[in-house]
PDB file of C-alpha atoms in Angstrom:
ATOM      1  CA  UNK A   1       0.000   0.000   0.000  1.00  0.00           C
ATOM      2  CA  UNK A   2       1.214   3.310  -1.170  1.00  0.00           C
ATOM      3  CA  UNK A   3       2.480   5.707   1.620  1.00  0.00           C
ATOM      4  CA  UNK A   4       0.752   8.986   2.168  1.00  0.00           C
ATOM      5  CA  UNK A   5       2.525  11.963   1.463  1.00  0.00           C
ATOM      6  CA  UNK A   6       3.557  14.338   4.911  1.00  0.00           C
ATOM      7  CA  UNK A   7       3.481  17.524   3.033  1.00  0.00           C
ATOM      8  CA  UNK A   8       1.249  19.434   0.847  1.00  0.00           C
ATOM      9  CA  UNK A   9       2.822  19.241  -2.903  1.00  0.00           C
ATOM     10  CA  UNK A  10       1.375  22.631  -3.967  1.00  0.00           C
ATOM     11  CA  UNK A  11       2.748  24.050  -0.956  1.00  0.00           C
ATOM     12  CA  UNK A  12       6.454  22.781  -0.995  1.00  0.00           C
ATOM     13  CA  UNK A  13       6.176  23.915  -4.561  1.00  0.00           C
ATOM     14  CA  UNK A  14       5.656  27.247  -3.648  1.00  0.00           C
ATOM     15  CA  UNK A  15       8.371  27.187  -0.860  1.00  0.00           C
ATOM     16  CA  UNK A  16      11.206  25.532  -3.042  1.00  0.00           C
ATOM     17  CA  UNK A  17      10.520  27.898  -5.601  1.00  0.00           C
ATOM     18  CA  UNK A  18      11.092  31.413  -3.591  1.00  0.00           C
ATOM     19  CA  UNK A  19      14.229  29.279  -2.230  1.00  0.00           C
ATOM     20  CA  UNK A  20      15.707  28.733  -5.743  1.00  0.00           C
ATOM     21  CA  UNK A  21      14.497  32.827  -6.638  1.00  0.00           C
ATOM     22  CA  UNK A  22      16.650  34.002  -3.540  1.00  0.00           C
ATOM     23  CA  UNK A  23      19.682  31.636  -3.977  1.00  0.00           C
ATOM     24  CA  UNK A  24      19.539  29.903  -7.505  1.00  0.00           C
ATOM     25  CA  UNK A  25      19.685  26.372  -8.658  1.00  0.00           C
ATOM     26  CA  UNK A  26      23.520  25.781  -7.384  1.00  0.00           C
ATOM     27  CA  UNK A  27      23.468  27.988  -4.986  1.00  0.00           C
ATOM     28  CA  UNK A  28      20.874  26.061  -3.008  1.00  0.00           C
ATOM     29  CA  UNK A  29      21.557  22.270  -1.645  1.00  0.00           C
ATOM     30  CA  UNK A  30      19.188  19.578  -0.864  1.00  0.00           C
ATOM     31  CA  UNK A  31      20.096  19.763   2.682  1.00  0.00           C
ATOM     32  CA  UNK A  32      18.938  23.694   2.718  1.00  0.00           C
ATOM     33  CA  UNK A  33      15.626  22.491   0.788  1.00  0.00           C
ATOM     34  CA  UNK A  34      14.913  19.581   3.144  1.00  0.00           C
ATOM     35  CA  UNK A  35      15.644  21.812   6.317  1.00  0.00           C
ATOM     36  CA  UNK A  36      13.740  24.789   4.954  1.00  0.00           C
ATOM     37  CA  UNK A  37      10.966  22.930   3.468  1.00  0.00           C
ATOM     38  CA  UNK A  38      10.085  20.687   6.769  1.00  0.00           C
ATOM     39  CA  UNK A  39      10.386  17.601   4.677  1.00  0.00           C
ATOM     40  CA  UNK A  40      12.178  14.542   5.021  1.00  0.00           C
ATOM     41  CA  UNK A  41      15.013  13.995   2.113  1.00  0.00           C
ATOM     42  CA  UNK A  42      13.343  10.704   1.501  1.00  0.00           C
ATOM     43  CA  UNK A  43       9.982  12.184   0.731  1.00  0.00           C
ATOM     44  CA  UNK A  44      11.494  14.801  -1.137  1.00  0.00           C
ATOM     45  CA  UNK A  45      13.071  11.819  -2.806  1.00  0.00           C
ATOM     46  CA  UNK A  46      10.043   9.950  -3.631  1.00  0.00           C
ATOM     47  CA  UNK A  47       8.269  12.357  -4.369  1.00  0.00           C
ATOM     48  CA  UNK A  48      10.499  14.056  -6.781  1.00  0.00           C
ATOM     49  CA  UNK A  49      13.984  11.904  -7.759  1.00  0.00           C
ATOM     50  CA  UNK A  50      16.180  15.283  -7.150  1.00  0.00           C
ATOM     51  CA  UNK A  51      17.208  18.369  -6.577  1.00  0.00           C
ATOM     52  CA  UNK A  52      16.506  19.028 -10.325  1.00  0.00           C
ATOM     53  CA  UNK A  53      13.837  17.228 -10.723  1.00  0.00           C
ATOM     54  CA  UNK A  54      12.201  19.657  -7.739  1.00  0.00           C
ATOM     55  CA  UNK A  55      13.704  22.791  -9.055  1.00  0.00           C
ATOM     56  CA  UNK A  56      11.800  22.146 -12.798  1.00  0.00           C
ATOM     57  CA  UNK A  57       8.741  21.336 -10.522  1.00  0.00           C
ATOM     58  CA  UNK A  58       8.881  24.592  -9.003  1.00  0.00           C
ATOM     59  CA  UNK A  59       9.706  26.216 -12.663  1.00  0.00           C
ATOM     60  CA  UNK A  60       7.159  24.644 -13.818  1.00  0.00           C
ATOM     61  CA  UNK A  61       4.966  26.122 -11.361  1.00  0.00           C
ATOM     62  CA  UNK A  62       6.389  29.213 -11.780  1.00  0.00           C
ATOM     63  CA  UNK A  63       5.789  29.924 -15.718  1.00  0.00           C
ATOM     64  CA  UNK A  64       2.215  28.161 -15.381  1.00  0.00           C
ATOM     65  CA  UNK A  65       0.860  30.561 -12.433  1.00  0.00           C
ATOM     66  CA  UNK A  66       3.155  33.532 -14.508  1.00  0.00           C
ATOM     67  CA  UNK A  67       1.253  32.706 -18.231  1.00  0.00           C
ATOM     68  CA  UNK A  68      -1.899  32.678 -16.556  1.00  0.00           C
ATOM     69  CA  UNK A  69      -1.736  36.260 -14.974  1.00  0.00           C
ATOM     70  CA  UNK A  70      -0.465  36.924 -18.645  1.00  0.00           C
ATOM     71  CA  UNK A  71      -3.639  36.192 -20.143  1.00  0.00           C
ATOM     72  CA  UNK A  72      -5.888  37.612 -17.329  1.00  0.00           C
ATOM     73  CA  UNK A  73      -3.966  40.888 -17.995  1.00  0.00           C
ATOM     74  CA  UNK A  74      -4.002  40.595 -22.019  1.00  0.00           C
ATOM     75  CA  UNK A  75      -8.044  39.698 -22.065  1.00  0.00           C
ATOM     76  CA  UNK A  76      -8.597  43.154 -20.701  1.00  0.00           C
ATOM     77  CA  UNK A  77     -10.949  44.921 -22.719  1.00  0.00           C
ATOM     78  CA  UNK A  78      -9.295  48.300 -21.865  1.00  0.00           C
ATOM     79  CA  UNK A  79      -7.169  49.966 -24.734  1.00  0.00           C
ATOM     80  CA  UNK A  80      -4.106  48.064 -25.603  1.00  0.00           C
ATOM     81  CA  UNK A  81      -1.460  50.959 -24.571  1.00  0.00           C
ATOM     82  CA  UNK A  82      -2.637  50.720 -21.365  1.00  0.00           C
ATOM     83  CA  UNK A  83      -3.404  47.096 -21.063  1.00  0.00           C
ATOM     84  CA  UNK A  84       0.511  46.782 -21.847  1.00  0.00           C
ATOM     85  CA  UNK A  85       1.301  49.842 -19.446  1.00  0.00           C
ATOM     86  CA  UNK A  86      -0.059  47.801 -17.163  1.00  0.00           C
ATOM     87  CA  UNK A  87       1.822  44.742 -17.271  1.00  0.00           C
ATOM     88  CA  UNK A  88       4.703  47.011 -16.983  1.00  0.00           C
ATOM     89  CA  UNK A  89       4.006  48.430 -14.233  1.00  0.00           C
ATOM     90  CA  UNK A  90       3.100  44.974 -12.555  1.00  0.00           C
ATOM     91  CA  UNK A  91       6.829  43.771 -13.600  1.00  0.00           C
ATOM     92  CA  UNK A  92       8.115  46.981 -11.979  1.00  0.00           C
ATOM     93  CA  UNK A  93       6.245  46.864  -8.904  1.00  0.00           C
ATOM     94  CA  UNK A  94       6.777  43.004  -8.574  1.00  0.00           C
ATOM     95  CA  UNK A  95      10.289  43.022  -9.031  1.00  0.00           C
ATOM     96  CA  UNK A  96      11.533  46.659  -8.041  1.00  0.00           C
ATOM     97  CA  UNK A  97      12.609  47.391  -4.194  1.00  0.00           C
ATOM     98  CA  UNK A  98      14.264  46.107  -1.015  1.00  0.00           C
ATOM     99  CA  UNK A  99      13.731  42.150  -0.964  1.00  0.00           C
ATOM    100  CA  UNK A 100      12.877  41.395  -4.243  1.00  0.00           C
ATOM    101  CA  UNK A 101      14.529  38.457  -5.432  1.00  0.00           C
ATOM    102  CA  UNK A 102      13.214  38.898  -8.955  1.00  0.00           C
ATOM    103  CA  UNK A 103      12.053  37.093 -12.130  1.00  0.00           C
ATOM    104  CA  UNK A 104      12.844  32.844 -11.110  1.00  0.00           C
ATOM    105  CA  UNK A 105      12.884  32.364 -15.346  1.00  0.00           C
ATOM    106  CA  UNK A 106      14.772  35.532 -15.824  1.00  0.00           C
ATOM    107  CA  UNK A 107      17.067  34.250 -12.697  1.00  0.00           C
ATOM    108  CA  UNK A 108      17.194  30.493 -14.093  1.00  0.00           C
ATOM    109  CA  UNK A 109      18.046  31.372 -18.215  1.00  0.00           C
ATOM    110  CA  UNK A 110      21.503  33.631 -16.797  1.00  0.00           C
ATOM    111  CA  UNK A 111      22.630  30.836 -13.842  1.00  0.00           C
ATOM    112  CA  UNK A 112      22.551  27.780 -16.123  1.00  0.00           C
ATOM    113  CA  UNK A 113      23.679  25.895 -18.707  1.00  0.00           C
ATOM    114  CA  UNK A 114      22.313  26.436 -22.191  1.00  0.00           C
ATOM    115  CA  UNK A 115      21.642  22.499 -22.617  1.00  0.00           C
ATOM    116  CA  UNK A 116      19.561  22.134 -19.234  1.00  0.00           C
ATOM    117  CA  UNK A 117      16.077  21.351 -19.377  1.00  0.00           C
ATOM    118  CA  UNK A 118      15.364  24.570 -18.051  1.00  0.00           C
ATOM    119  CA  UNK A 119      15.975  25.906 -21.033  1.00  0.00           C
ATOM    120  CA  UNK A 120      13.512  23.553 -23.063  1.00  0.00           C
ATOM    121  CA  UNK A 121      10.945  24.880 -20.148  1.00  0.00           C
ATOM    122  CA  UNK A 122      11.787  28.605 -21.229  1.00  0.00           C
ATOM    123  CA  UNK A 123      11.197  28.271 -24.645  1.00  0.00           C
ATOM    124  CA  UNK A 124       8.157  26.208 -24.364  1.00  0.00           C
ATOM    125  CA  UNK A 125       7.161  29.327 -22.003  1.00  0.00           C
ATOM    126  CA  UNK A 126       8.141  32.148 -24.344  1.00  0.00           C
ATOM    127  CA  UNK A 127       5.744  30.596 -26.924  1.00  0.00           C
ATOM    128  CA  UNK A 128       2.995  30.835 -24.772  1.00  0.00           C
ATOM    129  CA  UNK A 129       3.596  34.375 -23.818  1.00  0.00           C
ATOM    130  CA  UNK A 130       4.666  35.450 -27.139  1.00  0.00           C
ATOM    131  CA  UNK A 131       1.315  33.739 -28.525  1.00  0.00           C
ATOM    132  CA  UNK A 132      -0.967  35.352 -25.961  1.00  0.00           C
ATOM    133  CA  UNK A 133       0.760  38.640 -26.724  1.00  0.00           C
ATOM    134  CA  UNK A 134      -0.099  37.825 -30.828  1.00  0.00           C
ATOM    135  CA  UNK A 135      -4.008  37.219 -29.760  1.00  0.00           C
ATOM    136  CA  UNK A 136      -3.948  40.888 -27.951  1.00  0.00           C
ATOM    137  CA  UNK A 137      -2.322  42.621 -30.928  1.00  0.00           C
ATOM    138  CA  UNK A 138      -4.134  40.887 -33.463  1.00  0.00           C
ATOM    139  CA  UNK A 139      -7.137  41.673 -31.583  1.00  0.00           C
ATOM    140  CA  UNK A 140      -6.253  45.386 -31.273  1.00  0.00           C
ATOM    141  CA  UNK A 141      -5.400  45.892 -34.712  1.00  0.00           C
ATOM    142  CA  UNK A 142      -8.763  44.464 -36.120  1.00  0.00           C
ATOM    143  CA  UNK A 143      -9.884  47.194 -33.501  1.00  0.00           C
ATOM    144  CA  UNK A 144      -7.995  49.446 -35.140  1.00  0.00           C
ATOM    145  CA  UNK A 145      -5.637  50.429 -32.347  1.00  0.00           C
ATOM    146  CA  UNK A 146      -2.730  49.657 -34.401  1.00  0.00           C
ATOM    147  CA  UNK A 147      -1.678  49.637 -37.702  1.00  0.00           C
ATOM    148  CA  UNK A 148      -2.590  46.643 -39.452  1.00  0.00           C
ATOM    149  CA  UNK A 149       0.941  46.770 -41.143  1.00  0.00           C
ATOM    150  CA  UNK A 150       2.523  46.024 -38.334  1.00  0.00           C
ATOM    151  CA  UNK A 151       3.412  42.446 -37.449  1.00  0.00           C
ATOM    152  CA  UNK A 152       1.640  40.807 -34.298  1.00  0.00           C
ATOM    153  CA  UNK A 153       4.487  38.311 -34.233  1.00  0.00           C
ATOM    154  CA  UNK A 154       7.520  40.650 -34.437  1.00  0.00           C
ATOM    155  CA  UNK A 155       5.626  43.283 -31.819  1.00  0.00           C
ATOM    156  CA  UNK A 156       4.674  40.124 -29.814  1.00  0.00           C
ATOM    157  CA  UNK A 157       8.637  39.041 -29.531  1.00  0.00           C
ATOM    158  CA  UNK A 158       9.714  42.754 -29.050  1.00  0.00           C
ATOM    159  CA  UNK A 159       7.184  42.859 -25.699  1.00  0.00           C
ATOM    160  CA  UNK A 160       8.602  39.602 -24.843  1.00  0.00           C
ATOM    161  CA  UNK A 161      11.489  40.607 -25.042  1.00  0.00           C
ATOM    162  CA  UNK A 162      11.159  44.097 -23.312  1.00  0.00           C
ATOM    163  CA  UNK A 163       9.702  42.405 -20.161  1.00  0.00           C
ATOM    164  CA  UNK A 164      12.896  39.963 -19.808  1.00  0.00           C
ATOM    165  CA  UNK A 165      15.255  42.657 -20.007  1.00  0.00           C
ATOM    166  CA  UNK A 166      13.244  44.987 -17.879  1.00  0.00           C
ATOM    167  CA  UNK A 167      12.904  42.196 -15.088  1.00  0.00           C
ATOM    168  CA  UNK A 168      17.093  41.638 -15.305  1.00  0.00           C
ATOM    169  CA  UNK A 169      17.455  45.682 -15.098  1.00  0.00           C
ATOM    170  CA  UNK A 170      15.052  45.492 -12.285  1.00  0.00           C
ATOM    171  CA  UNK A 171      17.285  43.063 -10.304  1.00  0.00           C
ATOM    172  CA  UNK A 172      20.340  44.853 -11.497  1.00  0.00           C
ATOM    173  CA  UNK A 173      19.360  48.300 -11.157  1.00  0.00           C
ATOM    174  CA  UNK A 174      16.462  48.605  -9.127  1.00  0.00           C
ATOM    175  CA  UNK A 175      15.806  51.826 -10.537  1.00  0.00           C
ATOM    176  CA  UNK A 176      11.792  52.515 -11.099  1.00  0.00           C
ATOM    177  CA  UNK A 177      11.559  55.719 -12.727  1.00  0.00           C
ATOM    178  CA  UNK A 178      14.357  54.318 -15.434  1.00  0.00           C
ATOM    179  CA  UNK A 179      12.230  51.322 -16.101  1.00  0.00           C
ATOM    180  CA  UNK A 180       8.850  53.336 -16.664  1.00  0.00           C
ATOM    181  CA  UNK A 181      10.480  55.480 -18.988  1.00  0.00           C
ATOM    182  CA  UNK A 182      11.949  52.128 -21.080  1.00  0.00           C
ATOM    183  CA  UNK A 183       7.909  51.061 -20.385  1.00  0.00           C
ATOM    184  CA  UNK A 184       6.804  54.300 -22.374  1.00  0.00           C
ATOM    185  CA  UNK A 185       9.303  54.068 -24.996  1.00  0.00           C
ATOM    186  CA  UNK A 186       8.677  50.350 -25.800  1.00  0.00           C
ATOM    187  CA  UNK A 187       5.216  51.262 -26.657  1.00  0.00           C
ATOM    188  CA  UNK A 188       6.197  53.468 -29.514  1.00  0.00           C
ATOM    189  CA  UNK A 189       6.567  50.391 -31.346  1.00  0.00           C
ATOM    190  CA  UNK A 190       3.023  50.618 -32.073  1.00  0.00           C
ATOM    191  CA  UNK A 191       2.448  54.384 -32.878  1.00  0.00           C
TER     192      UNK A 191
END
């Protein structure tokens, strides 16, 4: 008969992932997870194989819960300037100030290697971003917000792009005011 788990799986999740945010993947050893976590190595173990196995978990978690705010912000019916001006923001506030670990992708794609899984995670990711972004723009240009000469793909990329640099700047820099203004400028794209 299968043993029942001592932890909550969503909840160890959640936990391992704002470990790996503050410290990174090598940075942070199964002995710090298991002692921080409240979870026996062999559950974590079972439950998981290992430390890397646990750490694409939590990514995994991570990009899901992130993709999903994506498309709650994009299926705002507001104007798209501001729809985007709002994601910005979000990114600034979320990542700006005393304490903020920042982006876990953004951390994850500069720590490790380029032939990690990781990596396969990311791009799988930036798809789904970059195709929720081409639903919004497509969406706004049939409203005639932009130009309809403009491609939703290329836009799409450049906002994807935009928020990955803006999240390392906001680790790096920590500068708001600097960030708004890239904010503003990035939506020029679509005058």
């Amino acid at each position: 008969m299968p043993r029942t788990k001592e932890f909550d799986e969503a909840e160890v999740l959640d936990h391992a992932l704002e470990l790996f945010r503050a410290r990174g993947f090598k940075a942070t050893s199964f002995a710090d997870l298991t002692a921080e976590l409240g979870v026996s190595r062999q559950s974590l173990y079972d439950t998981y194989g290992d430390k890397e196995e646990l750490f694409l978990a939590a990514l995994k978690r991570y990009m899901t819960a992130g993709a999903e705010c994506m498309k709650q912000r994009l299926a705002d019916p507001g104007p798209v300037r501001e729809v985007l001006m709002g994601i910005f923001d979000q990114l600034i506030s979320q990542h700006c100030g005393k304490g903020s670990h920042g982006c876990l992708l953004v951390n994850t794609l500069v720590e490790i290697a380029p032939d990690s899984p990781a990596r396969a995670l990311a791009a799988e990711h930036a798809r789904t971003v970059e195709g929720l972004f081409i639903s919004r723009l497509c969406a706004a240009q049939r409203a005639g917000e932009i130009d309809r000469e403009k491609d939703p793909v290329e836009l799409a990329r450049f906002f994807h792009h935009t928020l990955l640099g803006m999240a390392v700047a906001a680790r790096a820099h920590d500068q708001k005011d600097a960030l708004k203004q890239t904010a503003r400028l990035a939506l020029k794209v679509l005058d």
